[in-house]
CSV table of C-alpha atoms in Angstrom, one decimal:
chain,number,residue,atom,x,y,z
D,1,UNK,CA,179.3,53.8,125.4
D,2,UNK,CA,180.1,50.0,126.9
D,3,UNK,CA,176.4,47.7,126.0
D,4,UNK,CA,174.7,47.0,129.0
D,5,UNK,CA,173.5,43.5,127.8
D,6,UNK,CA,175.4,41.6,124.8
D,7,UNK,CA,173.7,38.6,123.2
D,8,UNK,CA,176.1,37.2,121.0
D,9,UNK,CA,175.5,34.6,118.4
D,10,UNK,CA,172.5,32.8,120.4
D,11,UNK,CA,171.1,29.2,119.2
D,12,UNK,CA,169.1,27.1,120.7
D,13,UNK,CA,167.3,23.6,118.8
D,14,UNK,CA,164.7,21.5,119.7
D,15,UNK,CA,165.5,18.2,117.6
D,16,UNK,CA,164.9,18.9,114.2
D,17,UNK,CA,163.8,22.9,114.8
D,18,UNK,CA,166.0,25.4,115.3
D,19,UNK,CA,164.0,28.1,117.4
D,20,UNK,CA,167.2,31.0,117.2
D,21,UNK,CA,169.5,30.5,114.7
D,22,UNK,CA,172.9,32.8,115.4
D,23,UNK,CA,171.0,35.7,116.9
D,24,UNK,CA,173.4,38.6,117.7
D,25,UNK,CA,172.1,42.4,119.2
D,26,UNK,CA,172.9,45.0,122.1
D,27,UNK,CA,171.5,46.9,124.4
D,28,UNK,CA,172.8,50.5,125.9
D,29,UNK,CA,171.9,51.7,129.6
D,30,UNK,CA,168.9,54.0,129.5
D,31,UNK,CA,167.8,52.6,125.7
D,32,UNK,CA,164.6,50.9,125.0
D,33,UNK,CA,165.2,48.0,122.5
D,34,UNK,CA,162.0,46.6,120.1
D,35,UNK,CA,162.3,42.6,119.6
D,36,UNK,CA,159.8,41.9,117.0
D,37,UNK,CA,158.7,38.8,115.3
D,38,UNK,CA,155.6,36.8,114.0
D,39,UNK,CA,154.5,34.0,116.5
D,40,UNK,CA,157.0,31.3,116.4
D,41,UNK,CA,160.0,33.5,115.2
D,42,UNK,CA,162.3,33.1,118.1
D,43,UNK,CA,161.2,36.0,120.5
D,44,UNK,CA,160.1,34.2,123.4
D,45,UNK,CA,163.2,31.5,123.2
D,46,UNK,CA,165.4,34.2,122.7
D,47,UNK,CA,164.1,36.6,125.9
D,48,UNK,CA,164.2,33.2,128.2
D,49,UNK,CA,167.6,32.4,127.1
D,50,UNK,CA,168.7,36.5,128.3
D,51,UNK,CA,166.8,35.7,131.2
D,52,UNK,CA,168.5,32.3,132.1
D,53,UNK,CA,165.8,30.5,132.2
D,54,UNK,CA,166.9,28.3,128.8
D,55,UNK,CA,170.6,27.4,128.4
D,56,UNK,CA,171.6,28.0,125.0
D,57,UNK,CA,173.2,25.2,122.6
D,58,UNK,CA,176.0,27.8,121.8
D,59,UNK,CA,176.6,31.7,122.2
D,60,UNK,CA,176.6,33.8,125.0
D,61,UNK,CA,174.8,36.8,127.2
D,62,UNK,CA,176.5,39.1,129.0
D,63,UNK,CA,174.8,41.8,131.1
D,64,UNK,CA,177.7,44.9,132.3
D,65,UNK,CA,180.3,42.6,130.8
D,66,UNK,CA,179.9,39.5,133.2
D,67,UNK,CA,178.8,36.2,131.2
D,68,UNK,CA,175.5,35.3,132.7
D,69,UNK,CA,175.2,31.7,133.8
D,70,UNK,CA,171.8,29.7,134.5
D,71,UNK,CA,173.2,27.5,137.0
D,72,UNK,CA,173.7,30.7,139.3
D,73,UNK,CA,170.2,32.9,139.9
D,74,UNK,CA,172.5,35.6,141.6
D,75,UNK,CA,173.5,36.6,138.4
D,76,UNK,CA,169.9,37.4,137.5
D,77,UNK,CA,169.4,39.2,140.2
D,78,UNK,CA,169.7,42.8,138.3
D,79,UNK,CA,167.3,42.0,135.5
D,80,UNK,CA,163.4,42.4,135.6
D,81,UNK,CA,160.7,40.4,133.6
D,82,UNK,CA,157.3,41.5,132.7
D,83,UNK,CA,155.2,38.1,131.5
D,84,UNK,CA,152.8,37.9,128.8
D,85,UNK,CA,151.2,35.9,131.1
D,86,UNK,CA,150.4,37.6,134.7
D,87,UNK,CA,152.5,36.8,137.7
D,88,UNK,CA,150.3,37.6,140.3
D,89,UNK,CA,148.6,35.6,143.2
D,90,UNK,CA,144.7,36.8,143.1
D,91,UNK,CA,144.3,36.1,146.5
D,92,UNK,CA,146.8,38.4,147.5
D,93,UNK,CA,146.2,42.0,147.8
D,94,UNK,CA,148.1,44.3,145.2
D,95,UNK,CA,150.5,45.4,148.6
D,96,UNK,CA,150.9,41.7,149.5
D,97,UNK,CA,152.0,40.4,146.3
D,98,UNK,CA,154.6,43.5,146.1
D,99,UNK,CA,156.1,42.4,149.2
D,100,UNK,CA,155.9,38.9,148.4
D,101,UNK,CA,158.1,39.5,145.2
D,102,UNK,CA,160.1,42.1,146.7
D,103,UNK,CA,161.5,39.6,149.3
D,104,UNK,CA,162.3,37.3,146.9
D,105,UNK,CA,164.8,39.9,146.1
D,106,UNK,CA,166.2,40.1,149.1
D,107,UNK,CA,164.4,43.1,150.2
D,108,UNK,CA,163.3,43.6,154.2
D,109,UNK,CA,162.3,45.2,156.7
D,110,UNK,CA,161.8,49.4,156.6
D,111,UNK,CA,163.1,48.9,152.7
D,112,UNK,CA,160.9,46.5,151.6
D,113,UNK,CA,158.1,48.7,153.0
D,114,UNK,CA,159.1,51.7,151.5
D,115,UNK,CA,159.8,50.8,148.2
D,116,UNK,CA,156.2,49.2,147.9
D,117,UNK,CA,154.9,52.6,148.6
D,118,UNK,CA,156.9,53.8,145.8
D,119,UNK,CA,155.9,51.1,143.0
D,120,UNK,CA,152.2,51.2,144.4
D,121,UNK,CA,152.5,55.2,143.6
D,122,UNK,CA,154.5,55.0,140.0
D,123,UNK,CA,151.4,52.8,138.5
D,124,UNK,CA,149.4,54.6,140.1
D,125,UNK,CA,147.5,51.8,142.5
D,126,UNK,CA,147.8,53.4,145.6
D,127,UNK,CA,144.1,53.5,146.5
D,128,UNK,CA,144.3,49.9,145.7
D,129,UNK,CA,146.8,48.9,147.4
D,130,UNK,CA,144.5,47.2,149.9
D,131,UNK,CA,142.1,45.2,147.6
D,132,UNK,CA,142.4,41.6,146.3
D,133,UNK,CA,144.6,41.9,142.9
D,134,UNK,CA,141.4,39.1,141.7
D,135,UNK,CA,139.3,42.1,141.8
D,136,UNK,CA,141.3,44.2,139.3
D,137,UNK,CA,140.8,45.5,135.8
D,138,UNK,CA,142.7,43.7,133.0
D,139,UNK,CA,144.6,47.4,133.2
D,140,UNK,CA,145.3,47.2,136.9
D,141,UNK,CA,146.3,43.9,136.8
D,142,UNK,CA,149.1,44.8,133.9
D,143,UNK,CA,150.1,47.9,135.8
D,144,UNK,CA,150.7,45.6,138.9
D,145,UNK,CA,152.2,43.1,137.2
D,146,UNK,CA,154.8,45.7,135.5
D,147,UNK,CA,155.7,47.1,139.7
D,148,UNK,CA,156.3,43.5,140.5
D,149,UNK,CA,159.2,43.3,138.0
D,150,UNK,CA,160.6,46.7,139.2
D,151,UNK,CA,160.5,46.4,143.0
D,152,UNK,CA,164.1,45.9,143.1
D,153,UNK,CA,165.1,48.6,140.4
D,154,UNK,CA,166.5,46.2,137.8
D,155,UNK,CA,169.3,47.2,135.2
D,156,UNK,CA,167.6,45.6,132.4
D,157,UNK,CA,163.4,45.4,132.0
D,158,UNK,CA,162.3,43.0,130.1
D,159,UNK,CA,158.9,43.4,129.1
D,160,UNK,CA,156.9,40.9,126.8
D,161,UNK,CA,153.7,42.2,125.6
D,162,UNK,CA,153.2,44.3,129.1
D,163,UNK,CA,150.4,46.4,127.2
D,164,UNK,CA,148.1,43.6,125.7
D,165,UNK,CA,144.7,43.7,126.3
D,166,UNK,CA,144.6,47.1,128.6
D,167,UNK,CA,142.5,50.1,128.2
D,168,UNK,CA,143.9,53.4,126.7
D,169,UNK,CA,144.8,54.7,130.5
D,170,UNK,CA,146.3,52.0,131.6
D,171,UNK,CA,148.5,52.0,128.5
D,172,UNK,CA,149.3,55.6,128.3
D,173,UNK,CA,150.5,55.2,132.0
D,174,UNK,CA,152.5,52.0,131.6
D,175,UNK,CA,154.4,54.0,128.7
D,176,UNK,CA,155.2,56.7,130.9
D,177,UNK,CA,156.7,54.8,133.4
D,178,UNK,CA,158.8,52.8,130.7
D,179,UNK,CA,160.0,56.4,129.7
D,180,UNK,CA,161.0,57.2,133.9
D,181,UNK,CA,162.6,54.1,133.8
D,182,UNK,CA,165.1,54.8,130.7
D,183,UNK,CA,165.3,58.1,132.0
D,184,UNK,CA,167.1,56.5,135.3
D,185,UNK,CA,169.4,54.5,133.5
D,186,UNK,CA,166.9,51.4,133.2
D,187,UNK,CA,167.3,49.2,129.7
D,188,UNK,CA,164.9,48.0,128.4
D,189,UNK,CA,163.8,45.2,125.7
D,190,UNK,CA,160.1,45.7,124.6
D,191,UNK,CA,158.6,42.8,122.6
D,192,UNK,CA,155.3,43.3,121.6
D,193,UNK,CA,153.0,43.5,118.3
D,194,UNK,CA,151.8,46.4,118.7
D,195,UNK,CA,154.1,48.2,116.4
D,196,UNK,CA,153.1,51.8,116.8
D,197,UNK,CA,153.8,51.3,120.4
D,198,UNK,CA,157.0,50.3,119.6
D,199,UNK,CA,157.8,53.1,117.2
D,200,UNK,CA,156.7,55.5,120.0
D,201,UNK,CA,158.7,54.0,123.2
D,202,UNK,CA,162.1,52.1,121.0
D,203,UNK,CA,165.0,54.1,119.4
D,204,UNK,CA,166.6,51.1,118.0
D,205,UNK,CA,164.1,47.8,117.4
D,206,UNK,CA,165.1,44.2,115.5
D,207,UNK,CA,162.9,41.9,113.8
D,208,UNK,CA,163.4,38.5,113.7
D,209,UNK,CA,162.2,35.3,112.0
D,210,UNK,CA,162.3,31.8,111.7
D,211,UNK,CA,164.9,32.2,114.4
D,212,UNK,CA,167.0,35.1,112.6
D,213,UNK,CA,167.7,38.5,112.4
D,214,UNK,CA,166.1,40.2,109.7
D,215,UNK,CA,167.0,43.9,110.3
D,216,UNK,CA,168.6,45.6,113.6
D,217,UNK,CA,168.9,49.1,113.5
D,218,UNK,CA,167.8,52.5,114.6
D,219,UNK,CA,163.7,53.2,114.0
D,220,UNK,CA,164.7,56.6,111.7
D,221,UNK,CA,167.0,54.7,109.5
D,222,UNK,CA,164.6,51.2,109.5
D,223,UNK,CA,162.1,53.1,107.9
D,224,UNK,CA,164.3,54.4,104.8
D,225,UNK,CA,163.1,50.9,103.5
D,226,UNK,CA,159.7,51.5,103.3
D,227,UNK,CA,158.6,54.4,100.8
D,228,UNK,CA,155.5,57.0,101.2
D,229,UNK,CA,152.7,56.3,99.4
D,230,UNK,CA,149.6,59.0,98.0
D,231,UNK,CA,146.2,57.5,97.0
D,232,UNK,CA,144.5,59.5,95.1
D,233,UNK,CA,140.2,58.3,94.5
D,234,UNK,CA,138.4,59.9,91.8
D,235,UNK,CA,135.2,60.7,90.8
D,236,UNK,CA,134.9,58.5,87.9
D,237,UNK,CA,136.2,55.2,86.2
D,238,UNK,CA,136.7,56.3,83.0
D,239,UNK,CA,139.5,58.9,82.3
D,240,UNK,CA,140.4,60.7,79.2
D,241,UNK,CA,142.6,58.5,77.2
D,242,UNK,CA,145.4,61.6,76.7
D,243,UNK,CA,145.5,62.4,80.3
D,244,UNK,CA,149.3,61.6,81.2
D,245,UNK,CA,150.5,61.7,85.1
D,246,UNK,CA,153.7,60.5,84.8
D,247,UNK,CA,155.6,57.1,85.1
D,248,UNK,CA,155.3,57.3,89.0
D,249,UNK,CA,152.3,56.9,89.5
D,250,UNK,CA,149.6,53.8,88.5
D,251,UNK,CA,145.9,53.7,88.0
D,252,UNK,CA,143.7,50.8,89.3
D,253,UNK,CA,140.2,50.7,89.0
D,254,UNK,CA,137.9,50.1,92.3
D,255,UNK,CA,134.5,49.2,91.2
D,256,UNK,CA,132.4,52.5,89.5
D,257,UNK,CA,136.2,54.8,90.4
D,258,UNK,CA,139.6,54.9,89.8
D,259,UNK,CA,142.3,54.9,92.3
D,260,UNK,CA,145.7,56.6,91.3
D,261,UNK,CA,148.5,55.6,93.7
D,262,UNK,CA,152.4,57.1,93.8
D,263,UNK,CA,155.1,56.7,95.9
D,264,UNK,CA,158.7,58.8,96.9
D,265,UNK,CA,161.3,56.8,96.8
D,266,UNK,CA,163.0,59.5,98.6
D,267,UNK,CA,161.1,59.7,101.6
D,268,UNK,CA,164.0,62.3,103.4
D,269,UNK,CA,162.9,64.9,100.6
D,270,UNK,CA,159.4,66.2,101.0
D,271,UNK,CA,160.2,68.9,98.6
D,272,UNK,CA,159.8,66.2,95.9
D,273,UNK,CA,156.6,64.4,97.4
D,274,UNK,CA,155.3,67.9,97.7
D,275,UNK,CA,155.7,68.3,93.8
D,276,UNK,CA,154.7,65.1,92.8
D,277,UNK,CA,151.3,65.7,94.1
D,278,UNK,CA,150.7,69.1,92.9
D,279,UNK,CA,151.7,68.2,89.3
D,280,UNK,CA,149.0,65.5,89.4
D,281,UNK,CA,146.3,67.3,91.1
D,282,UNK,CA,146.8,70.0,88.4
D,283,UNK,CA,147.1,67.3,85.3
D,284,UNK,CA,143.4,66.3,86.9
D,285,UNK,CA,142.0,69.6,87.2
D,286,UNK,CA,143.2,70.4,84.0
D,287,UNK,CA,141.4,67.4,82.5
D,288,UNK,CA,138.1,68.2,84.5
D,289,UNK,CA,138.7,64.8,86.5
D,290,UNK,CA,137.7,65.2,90.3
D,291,UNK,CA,139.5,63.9,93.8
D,292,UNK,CA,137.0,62.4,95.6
D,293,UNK,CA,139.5,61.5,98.5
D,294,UNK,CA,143.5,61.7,99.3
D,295,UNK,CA,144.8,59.1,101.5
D,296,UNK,CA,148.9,59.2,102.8
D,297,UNK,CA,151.0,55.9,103.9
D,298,UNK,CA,153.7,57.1,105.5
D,299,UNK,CA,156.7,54.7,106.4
D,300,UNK,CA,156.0,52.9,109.5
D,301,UNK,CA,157.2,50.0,111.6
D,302,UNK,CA,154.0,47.7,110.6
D,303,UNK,CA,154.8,48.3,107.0
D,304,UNK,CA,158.5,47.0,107.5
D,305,UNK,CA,157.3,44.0,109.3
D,306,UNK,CA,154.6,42.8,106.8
D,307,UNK,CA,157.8,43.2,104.1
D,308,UNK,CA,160.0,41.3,105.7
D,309,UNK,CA,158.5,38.3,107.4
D,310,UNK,CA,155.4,38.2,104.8
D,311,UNK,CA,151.1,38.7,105.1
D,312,UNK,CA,150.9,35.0,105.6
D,313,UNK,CA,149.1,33.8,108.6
D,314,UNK,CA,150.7,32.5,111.4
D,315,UNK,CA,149.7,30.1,114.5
């Protein structure tokens, strides 16, 4: 299948600081594409320069094979954008500021009309259609916010952090209509740090930092970096000194108990997971030592990130 959107070899400098550095991924009709990153790593530089907004210092985008050029808005005319920040007038009602960005897309008349109606009913603000968008929830506001970018059924969605902030409704029904949207045909790039959200909506995600691309791939195989992990608490510091459990797993001591923690390094083969942990319960047992808790880690995208770009605080 042809990519929908092609961003080859991106960079873009601001005197001394390179912002995006070579950045290079793809996007496929009907796939919803993670772009993670720690503040500063690129995300935002990189999603302005797919949206034309920035003019890169070299590379290229191309959305259904056309190079797209900033100097001509008609050639953004098939993408969508979901700011961080809202994009709404508060004075307006939730209908007015649908038709007020609809026309800016050219849309009129009976169509522009209808397909209001439509939006108002996908995010579920039809009974609200009438009220001052000032006047909304944080989740309302989001949820109207996300129909503005879709009034004229883009090809390519670009959403940047379209769930911070909301309350679990709001977010469950934003996520749905992400999932209609692929289903249509609709690609999509989700940046956000809210990584299980990510892992739930994305098949294929990259993280990125300082600028670069750190890993691209498919979620499933992403994950094969990042190993399960069992922690085991017991009921008591001290352990018999001829109590063995094997060279996978370590002990730590926590205050008055100790912790014993093991990984898989094969995390396709539960079989061997499975065995590890019986063998150890049953060493314990055996040495009268009890399990005062067991506690899983289970590969997940959060995990991955901390790896790769580090727990070091960032502004």
């Amino acid at each position: 299948m042809a990519s929908l959107l092609e961003v080859d070899n991106l960079v873009k400098k601001y005197g001394d600081l390179t912002a995006v550095d070579g950045l290079s991924f793809n996007v496929q009709p009907g796939e919803a594409f993670g772009l993670l990153g720690p503040n500063g790593a690129g995300k935002s530089t990189t999603m302005m320069m797919v949206c034309g907004l920035l003019a890169a210092d070299s590379g290229e985008v191309r959305l259904e094979g056309r190079r797209l050029d900033r100097m001509h808005p008609q050639s953004r005319q098939r993408m969508g954008v979901v700011p961080q920040d809202l994009a709404l007038y508060p004075d307006l009602t939730a209908r007015e500021n649908l038709m007020f960005f609809g026309s800016l897309y050219h849309l009129s008349g009976a169509r522009l009309r209808g397909k209001v109606e439509t939006v108002l009913e996908q995010v579920g603000l039809t009974g609200r259609a009438d009220d001052l968008m000032g006047t909304f929830s944080g989740g309302m506001k989001r949820r109207l916010n996300f129909a503005a970018a879709i009034m004229h059924d883009p090809v390519l969605l670009i959403l940047d952090e379209p769930t911070v902030g909301v309350d679990p409704q709001s977010r469950a029904h934003l996520i749905a209509c992400i999932r209609r949207l692929q289903q249509s045909g609709t690609a999509i790039i989700y940046a956000s740090h809210y990584m299980e959200e990510v892992q739930l909506v994305c098949s294929r995600a990259a993280i990125v930092d300082h600028g670069r691309l750190l890993a691209c791939d498919s979620i499933a195989q992403l994950l094969t970096q990042i190993p399960f992990e069992v922690e085991l608490k017991l009921g008591q510091a001290v352990l018999p000194e001829d109590m063995s459990l094997g060279t996978s797993a370590r002990i730590e001591y926590d205050g008055d108990e100790a912790v014993v923690r093991f990984r898989s390094q094969n995390q396709s083969c539960e079989t061997a997971l499975n065995r590890d942990v019986t063998s150890i319960l049953t060493t314990l047992e055996h040495h009268g030592v009890s399990v005062r808790s067991i506690r899983t880690h289970e590969p997940n995208l959060e995990r991955l990130f901390l790896k790769l770009t580090g727990n070091k605080l960032r502004d």
